[in-house]
mmCIF file of C-alpha atoms in Angstrom:
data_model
loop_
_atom_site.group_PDB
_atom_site.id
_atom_site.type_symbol
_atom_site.label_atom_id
_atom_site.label_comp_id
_atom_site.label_asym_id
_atom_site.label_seq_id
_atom_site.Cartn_x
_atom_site.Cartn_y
_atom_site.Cartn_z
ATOM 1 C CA UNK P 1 0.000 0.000 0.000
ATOM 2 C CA UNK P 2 1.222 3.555 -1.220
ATOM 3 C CA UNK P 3 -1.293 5.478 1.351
ATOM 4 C CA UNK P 4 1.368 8.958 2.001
ATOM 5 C CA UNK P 5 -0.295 10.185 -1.647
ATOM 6 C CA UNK P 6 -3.192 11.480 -0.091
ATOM 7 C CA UNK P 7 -6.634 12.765 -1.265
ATOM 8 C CA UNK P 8 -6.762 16.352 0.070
ATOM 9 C CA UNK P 9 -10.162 17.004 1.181
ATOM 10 C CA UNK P 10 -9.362 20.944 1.622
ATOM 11 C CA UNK P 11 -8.257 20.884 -2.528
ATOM 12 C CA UNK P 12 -11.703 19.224 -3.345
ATOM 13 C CA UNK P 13 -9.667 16.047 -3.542
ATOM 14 C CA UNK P 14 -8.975 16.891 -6.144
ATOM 15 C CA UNK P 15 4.649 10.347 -21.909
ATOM 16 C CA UNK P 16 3.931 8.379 -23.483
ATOM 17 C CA UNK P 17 1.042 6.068 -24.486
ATOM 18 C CA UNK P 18 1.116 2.919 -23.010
ATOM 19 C CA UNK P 19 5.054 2.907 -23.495
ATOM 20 C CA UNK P 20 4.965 2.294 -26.875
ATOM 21 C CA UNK P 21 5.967 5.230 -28.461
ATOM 22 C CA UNK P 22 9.360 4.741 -26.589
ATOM 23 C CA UNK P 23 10.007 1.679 -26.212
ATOM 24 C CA UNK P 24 8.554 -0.089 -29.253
ATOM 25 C CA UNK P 25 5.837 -2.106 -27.340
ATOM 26 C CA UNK P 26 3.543 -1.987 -30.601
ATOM 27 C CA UNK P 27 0.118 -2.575 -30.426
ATOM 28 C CA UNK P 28 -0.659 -2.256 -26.201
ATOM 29 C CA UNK P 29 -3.511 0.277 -26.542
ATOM 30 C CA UNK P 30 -3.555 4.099 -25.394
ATOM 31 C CA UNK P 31 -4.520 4.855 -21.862
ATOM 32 C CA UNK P 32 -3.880 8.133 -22.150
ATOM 33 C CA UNK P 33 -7.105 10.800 -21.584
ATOM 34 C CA UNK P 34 -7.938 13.877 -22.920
ATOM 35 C CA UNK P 35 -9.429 16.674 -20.584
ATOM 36 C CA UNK P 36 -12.844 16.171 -20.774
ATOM 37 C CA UNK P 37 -13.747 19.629 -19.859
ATOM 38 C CA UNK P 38 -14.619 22.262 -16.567
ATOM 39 C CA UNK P 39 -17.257 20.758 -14.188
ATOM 40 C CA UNK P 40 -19.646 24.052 -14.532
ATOM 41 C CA UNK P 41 -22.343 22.091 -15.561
ATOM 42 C CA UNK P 42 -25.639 22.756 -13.630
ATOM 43 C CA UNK P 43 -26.569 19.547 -11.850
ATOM 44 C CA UNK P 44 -24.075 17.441 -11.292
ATOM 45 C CA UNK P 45 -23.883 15.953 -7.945
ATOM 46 C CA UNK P 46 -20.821 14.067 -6.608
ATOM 47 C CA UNK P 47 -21.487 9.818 -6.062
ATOM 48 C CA UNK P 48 -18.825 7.751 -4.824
ATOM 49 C CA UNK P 49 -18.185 4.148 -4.163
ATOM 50 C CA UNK P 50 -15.303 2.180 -3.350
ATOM 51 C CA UNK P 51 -14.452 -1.568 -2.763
ATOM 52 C CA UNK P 52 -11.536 -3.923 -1.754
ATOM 53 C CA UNK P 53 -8.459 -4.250 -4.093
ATOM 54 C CA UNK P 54 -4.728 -4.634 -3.889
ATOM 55 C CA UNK P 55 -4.825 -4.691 -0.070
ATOM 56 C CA UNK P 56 -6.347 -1.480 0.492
ATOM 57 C CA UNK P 57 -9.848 0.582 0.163
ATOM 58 C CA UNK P 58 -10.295 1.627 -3.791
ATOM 59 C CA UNK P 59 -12.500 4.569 -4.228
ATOM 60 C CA UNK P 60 -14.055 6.248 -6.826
ATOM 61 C CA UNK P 61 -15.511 9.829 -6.834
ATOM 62 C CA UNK P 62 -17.587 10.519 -10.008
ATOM 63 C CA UNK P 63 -19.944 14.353 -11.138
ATOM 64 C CA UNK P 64 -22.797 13.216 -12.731
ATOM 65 C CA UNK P 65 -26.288 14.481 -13.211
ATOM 66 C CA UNK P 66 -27.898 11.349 -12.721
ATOM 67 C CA UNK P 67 -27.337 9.433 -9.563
ATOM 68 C CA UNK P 68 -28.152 5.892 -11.204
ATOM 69 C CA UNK P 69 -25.971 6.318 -14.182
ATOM 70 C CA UNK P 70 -22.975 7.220 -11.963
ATOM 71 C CA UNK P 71 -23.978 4.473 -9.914
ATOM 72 C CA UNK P 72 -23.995 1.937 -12.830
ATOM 73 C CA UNK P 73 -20.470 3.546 -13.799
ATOM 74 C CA UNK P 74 -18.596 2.881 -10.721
ATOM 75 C CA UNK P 75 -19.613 -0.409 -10.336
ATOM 76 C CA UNK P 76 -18.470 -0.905 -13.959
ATOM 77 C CA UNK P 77 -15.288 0.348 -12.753
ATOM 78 C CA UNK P 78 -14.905 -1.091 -9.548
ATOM 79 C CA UNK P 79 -14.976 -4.616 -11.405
ATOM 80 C CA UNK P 80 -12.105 -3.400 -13.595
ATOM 81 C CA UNK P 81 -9.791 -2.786 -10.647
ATOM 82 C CA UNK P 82 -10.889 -6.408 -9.180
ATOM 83 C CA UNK P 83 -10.654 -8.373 -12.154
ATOM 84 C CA UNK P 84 -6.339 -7.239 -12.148
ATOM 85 C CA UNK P 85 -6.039 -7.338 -8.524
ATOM 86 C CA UNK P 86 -7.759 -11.559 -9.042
ATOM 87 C CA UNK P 87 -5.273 -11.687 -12.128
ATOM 88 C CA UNK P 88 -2.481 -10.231 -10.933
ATOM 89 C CA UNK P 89 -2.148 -11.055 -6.580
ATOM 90 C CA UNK P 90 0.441 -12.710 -5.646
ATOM 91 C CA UNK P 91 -1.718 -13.686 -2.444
ATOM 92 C CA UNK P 92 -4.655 -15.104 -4.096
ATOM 93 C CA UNK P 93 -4.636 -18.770 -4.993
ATOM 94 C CA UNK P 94 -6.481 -18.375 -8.497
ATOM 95 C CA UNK P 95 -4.687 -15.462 -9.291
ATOM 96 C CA UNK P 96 -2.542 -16.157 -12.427
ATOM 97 C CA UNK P 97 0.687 -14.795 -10.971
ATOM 98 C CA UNK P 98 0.331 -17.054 -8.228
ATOM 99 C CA UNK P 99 -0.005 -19.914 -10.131
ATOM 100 C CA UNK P 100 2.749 -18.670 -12.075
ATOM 101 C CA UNK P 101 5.050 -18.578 -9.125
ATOM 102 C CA UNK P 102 3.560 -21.668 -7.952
ATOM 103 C CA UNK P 103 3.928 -24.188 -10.773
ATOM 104 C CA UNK P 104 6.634 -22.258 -12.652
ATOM 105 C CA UNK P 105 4.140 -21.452 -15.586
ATOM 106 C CA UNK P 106 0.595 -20.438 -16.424
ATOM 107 C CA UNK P 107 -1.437 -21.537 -19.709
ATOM 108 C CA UNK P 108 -3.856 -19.641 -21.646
ATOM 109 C CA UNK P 109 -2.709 -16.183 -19.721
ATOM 110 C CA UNK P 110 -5.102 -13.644 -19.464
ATOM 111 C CA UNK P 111 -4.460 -11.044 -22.684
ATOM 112 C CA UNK P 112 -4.718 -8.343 -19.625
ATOM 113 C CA UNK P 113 -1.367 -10.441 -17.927
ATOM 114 C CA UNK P 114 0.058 -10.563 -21.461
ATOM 115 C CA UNK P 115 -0.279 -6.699 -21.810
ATOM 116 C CA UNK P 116 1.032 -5.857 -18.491
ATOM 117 C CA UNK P 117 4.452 -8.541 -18.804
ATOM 118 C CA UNK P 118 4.977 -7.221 -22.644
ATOM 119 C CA UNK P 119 4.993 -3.616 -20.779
ATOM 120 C CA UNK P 120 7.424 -5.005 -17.987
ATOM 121 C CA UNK P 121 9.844 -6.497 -20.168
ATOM 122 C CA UNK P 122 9.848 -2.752 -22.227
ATOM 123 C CA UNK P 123 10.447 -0.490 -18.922
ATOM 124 C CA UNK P 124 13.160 -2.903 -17.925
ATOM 125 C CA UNK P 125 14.836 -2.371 -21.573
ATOM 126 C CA UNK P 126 14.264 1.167 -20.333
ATOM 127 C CA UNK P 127 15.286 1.381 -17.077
ATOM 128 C CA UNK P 128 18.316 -0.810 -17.877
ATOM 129 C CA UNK P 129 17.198 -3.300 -15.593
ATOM 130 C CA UNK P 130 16.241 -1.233 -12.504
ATOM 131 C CA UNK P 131 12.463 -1.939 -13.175
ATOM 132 C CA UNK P 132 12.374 -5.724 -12.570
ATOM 133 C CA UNK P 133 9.245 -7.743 -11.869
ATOM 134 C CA UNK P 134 11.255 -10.903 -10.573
ATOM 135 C CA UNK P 135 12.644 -9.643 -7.477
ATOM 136 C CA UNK P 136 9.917 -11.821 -5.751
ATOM 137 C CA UNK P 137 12.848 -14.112 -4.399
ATOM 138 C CA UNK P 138 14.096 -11.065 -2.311
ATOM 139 C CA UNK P 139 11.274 -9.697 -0.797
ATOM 140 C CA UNK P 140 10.721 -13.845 0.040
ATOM 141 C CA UNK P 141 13.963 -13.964 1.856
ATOM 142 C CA UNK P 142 13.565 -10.653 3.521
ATOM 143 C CA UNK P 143 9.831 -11.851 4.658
ATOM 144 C CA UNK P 144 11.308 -14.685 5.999
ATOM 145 C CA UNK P 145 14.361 -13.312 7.938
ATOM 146 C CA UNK P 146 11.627 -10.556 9.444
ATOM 147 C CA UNK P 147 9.372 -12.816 10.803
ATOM 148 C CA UNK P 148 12.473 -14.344 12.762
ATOM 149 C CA UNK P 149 13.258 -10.815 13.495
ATOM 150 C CA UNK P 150 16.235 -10.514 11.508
ATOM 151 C CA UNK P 151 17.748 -9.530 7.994
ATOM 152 C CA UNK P 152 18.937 -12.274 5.778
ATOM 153 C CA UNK P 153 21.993 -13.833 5.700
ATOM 154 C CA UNK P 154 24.330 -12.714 2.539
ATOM 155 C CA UNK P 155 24.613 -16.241 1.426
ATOM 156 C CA UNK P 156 20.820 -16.077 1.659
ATOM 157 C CA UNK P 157 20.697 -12.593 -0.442
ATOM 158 C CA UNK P 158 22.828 -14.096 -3.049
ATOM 159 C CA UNK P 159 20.699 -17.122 -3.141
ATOM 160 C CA UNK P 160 17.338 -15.055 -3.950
ATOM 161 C CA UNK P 161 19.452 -12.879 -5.978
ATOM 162 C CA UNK P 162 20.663 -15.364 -8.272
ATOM 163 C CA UNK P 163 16.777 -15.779 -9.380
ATOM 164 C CA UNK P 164 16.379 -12.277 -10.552
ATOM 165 C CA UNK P 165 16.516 -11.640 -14.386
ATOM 166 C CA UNK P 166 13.491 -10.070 -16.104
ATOM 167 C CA UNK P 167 14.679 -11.237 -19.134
ATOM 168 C CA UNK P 168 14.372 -15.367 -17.862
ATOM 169 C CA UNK P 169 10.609 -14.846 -18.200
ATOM 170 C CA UNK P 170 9.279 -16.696 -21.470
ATOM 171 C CA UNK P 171 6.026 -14.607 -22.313
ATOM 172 C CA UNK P 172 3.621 -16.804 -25.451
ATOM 173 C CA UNK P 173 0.562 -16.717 -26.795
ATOM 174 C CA UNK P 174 0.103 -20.252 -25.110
ATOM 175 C CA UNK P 175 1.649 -20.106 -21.682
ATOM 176 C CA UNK P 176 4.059 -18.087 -19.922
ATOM 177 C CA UNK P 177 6.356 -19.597 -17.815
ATOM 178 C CA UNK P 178 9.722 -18.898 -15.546
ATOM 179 C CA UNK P 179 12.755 -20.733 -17.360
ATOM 180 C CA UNK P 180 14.792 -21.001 -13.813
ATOM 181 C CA UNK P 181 13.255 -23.194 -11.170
ATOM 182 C CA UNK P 182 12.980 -20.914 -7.768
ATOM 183 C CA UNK P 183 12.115 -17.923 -9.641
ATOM 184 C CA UNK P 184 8.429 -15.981 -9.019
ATOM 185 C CA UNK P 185 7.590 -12.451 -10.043
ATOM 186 C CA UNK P 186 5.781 -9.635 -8.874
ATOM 187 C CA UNK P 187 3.075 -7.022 -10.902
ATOM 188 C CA UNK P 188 2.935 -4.743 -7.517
ATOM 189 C CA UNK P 189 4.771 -2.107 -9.318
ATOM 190 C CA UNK P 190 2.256 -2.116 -12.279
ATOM 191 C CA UNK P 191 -0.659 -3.930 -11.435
ATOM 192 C CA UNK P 192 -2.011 -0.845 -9.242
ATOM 193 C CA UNK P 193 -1.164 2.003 -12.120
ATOM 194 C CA UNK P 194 -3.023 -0.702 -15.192
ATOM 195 C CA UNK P 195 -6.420 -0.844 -12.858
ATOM 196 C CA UNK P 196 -6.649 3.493 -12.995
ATOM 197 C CA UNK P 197 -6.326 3.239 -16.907
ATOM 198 C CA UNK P 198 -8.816 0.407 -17.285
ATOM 199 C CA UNK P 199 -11.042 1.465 -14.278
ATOM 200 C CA UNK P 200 -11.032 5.568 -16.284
ATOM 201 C CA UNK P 201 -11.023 3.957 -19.151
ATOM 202 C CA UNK P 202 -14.943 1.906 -18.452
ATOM 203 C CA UNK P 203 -15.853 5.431 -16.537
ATOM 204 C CA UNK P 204 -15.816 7.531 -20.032
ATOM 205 C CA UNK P 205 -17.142 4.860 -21.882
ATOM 206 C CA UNK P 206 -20.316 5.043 -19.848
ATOM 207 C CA UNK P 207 -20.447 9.397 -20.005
ATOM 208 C CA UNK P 208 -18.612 10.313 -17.114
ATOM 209 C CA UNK P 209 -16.729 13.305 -17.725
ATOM 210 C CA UNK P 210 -15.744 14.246 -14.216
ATOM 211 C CA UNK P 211 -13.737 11.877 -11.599
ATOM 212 C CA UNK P 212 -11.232 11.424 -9.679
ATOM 213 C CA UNK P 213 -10.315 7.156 -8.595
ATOM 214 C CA UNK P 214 -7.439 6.016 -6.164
ATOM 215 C CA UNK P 215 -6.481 2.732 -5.922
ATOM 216 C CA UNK P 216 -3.394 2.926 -4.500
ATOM 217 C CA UNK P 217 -2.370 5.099 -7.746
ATOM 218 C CA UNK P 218 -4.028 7.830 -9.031
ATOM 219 C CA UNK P 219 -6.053 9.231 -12.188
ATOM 220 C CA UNK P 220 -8.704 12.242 -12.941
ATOM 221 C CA UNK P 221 -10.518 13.170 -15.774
ATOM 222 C CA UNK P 222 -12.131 16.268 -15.708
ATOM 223 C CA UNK P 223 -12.583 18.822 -12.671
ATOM 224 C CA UNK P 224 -14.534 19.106 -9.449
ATOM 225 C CA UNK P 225 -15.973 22.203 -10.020
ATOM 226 C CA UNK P 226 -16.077 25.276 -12.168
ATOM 227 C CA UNK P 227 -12.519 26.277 -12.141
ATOM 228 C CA UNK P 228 -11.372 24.161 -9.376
ATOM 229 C CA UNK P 229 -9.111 20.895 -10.872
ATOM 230 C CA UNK P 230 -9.283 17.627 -8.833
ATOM 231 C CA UNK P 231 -6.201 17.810 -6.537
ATOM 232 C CA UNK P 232 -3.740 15.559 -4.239
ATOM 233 C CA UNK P 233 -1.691 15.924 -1.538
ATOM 234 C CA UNK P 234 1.816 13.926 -1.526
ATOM 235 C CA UNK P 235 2.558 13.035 2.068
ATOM 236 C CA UNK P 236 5.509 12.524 4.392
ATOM 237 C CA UNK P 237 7.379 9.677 4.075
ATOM 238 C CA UNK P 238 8.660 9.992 7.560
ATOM 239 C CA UNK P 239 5.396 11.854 9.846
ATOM 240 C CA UNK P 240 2.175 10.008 8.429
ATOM 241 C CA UNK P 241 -0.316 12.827 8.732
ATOM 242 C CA UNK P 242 2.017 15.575 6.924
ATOM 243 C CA UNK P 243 1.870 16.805 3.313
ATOM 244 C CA UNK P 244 4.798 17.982 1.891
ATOM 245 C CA UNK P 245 3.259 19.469 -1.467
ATOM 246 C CA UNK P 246 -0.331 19.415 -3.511
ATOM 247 C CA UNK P 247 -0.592 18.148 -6.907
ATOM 248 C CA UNK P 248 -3.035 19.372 -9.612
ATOM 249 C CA UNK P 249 -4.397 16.479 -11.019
ATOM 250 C CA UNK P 250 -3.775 17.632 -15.051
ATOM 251 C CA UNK P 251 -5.062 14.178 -16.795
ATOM 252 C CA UNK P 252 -1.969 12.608 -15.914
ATOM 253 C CA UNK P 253 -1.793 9.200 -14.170
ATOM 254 C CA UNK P 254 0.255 10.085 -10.342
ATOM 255 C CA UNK P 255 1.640 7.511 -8.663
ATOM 256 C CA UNK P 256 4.004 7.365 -5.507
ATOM 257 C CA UNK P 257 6.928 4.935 -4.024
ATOM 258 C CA UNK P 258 8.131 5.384 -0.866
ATOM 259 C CA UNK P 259 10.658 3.482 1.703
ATOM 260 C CA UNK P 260 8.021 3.114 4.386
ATOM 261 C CA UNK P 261 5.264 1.018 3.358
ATOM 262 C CA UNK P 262 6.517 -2.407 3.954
ATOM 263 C CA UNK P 263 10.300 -1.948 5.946
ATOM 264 C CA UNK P 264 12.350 -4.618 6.886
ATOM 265 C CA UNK P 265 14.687 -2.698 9.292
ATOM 266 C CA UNK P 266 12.932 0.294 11.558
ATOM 267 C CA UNK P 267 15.661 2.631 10.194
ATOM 268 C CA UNK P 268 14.041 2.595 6.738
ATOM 269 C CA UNK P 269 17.069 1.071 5.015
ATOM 270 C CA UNK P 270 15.895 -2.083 4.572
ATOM 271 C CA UNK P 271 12.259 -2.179 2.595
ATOM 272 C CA UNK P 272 10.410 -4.034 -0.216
ATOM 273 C CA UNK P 273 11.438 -1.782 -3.306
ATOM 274 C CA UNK P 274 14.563 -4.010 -4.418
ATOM 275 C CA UNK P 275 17.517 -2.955 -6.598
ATOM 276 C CA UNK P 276 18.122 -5.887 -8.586
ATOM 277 C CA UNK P 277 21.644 -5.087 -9.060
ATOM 278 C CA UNK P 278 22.984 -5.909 -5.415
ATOM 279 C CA UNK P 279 19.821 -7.538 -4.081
ATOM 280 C CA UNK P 280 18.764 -4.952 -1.089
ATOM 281 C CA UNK P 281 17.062 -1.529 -1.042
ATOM 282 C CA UNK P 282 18.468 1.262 -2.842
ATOM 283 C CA UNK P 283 20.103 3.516 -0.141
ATOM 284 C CA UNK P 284 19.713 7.488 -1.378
ATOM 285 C CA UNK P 285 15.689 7.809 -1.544
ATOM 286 C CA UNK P 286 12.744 8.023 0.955
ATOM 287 C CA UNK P 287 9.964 8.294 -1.993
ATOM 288 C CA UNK P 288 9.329 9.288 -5.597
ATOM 289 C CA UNK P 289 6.527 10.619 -6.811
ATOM 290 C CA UNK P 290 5.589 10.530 -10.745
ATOM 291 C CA UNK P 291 3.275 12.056 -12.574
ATOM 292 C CA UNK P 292 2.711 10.357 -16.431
ATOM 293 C CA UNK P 293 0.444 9.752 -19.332
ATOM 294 C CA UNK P 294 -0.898 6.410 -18.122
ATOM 295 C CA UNK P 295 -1.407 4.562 -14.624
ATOM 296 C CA UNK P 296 0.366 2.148 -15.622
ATOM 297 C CA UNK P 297 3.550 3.941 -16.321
ATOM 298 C CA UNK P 298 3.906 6.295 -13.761
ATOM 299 C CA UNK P 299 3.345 2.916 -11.356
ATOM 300 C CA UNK P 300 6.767 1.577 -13.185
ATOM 301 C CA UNK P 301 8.556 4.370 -13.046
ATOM 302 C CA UNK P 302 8.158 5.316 -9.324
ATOM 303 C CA UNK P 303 9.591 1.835 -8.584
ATOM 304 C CA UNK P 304 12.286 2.439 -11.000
ATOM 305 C CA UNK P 305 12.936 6.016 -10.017
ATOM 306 C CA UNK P 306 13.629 4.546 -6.349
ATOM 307 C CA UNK P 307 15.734 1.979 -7.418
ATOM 308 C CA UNK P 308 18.188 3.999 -9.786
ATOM 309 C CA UNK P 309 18.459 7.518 -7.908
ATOM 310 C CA UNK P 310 18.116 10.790 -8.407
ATOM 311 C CA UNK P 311 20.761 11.674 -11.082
ATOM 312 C CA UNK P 312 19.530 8.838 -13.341
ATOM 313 C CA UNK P 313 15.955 9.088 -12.836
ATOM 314 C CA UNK P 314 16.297 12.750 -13.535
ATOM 315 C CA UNK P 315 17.662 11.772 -16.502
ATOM 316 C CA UNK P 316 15.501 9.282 -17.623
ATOM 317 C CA UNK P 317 12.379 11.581 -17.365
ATOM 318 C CA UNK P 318 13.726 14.184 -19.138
ATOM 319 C CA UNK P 319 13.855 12.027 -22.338
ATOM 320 C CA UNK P 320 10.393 10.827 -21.851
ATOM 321 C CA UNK P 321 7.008 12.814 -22.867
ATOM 322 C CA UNK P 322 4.529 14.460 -20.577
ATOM 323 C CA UNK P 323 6.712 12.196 -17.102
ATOM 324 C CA UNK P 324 7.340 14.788 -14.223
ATOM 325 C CA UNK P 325 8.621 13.840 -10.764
ATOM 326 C CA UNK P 326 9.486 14.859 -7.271
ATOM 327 C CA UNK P 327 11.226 12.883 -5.213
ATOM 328 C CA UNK P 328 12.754 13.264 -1.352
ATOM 329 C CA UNK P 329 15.603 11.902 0.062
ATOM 330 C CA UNK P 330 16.416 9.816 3.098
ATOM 331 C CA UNK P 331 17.399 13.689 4.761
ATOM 332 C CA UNK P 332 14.396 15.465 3.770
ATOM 333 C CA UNK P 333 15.461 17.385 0.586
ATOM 334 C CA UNK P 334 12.581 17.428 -2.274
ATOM 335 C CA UNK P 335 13.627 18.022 -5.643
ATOM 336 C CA UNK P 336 11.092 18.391 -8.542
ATOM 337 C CA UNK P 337 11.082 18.516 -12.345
ATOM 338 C CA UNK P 338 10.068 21.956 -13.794
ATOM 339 C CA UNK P 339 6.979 20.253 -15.171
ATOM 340 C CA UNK P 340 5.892 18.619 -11.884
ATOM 341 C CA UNK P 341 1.978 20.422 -11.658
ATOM 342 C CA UNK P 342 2.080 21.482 -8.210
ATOM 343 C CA UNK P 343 -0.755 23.714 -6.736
ATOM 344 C CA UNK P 344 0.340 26.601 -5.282
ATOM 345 C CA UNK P 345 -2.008 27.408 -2.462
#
């Protein structure tokens, strides 16, 4: 759970398409949403509904004029972001990931798990191997060591280690499957960001013009009111109930990854966001924050962005369309790109 992006209640709450303009992933469809327009229209009312996904409360906040079309629009929605967090969990038994990790394959994968592994594989081209969806073996061993109340051994890092390679997982039509025995992956760094673009995605096609959903991630089309844009508030990774800027929610996709939600050593050194390179937590960053085109991608590149530093994810954005971030050390400092839309209040 990513809860320090916060909806900010006094705000009124409120790159690239699909990758493949970049990095060649072809024919994965365009997430990406146009503003739909100033919510000055006289009699729309605000309906909500939320649910349980990906470990933590989903909610939707829709304008509509007509309380049983926004209804019927949420729930469409609402099964969007369910349907990837049954497909994608790597908690839930009939999940396909976690019969992936289980058996070492999967046949007949969903064309939704397709989608999201073709889009893996391209951000870890990208990222030069920062982004990395099999680091499941590490965040196994570092469970496992915490519930002792310890860190694993070396010879146990370099065990778990040893299974990580993005590029060891065989993606067909048919089946995909893990070519190393041992290995599992993870979509938590996607999986989250895909359910906005689908979940916005089913909210326009049934005429709603105006929302804002969080599942963990963030998207808006739209406005809350005449003049007023749909805004967030980026939290504190180190005092829970403290915002340390607002973002204007622009159409862009915002996601956040931080140091503190799952720590394996009270010091924050030790958590679940895994550099693949030397098999532990990247030491420099306390949380990124990225704003993108699509759900899906600014969920990637948050994960990334932790994992490969400031310099270099500075770097990376700057070559990539319509991608803004702030980030904040491990000492407090907050550096932003010039894009990032912040709301000056």
């Amino acid at each position: 759970m990513r809860r320090r992006t916060l909806l900010s209640a006094s705000l009124g709450l409120g790159a690239l398409a699909g990758l493949a303009g970049i990095a060649g992933v072809g024919s994965l469809p365009d997430f990406s949403q146009p503003n739909t327009g100033d919510a000055g229209d006289i009699g729309l009312t605000l309906h909500t509904g939320s649910d349980l996904a990906f470990g933590t409360t989903v909610t939707i906040k829709v304008l509509h004029g007509d309380a049983v079309s926004a209804q019927a629009a949420i729930q469409a929605a609402l099964r969007e972001v369910k349907k990837i967090d049954g497909l994608m969990s790597v908690h839930q038994e009939r999940s396909q990931v976690f019969v992936l990790n289980r058996h070492g394959f999967v046949d007949a994968p969903d064309d939704h798990l397709l989608y999201v592994l073709a889009f893996a594989q391209q951000l870890s081209r990208l990222t030069a191997g920062a982004f990395d969806i099999t680091v499941q073996p590490l965040w196994r061993a570092f469970s496992e060591a915490r519930s002792r109340g310890a860190l694993p051994a070396p010879d146990q890092i370099a065990a778990a280690k040893a299974l990580v390679d993005w590029g060891q997982v065989d993606t067909r039509r048919q089946q995909v499957r893990l070519r190393t025995a041992g290995m599992a992956i993870t979509l938590n760094g996607l999986a989250q960001g895909y359910a906005v673009d689908l979940a916005l995605a089913a909210l326009q096609t049934r005429g709603i013009r105006h929302a804002l959903l969080d599942t963990g991630e963030f998207g808006a089309i739209g406005s809350k009111s005449a003049g007023q844009a749909w805004a967030l508030g980026i939290g504190s990774p180190r005092q829970a109930d403290a915002i340390v800027a607002r973002v204007r929610m622009d159409g862009r996709k915002v996601a956040t990854s931080g140091d503190y939600a799952t720590v394996f050593s009270s010091d924050f050194v030790h958590h679940h966001i895994f550099d693949p390179a030397s098999g532990d937590s990247s030491p420099a960053l306390a949380s990124v924050t990225v704003v993108a085109p699509t759900g899906i991608l600014a969920d990637g590149l948050s994960t990334a962005f932790m994992v490969m530093g400031a310099e270099r994810a500075f770097a990376l954005a700057a070559q990539l369309p319509d991608v803004d971030l702030m980030l904040i050390t491990k000492n407090g400092s907050i550096r932003k790109t010039a894009g990032f839309p912040e709301l000056q209040v």
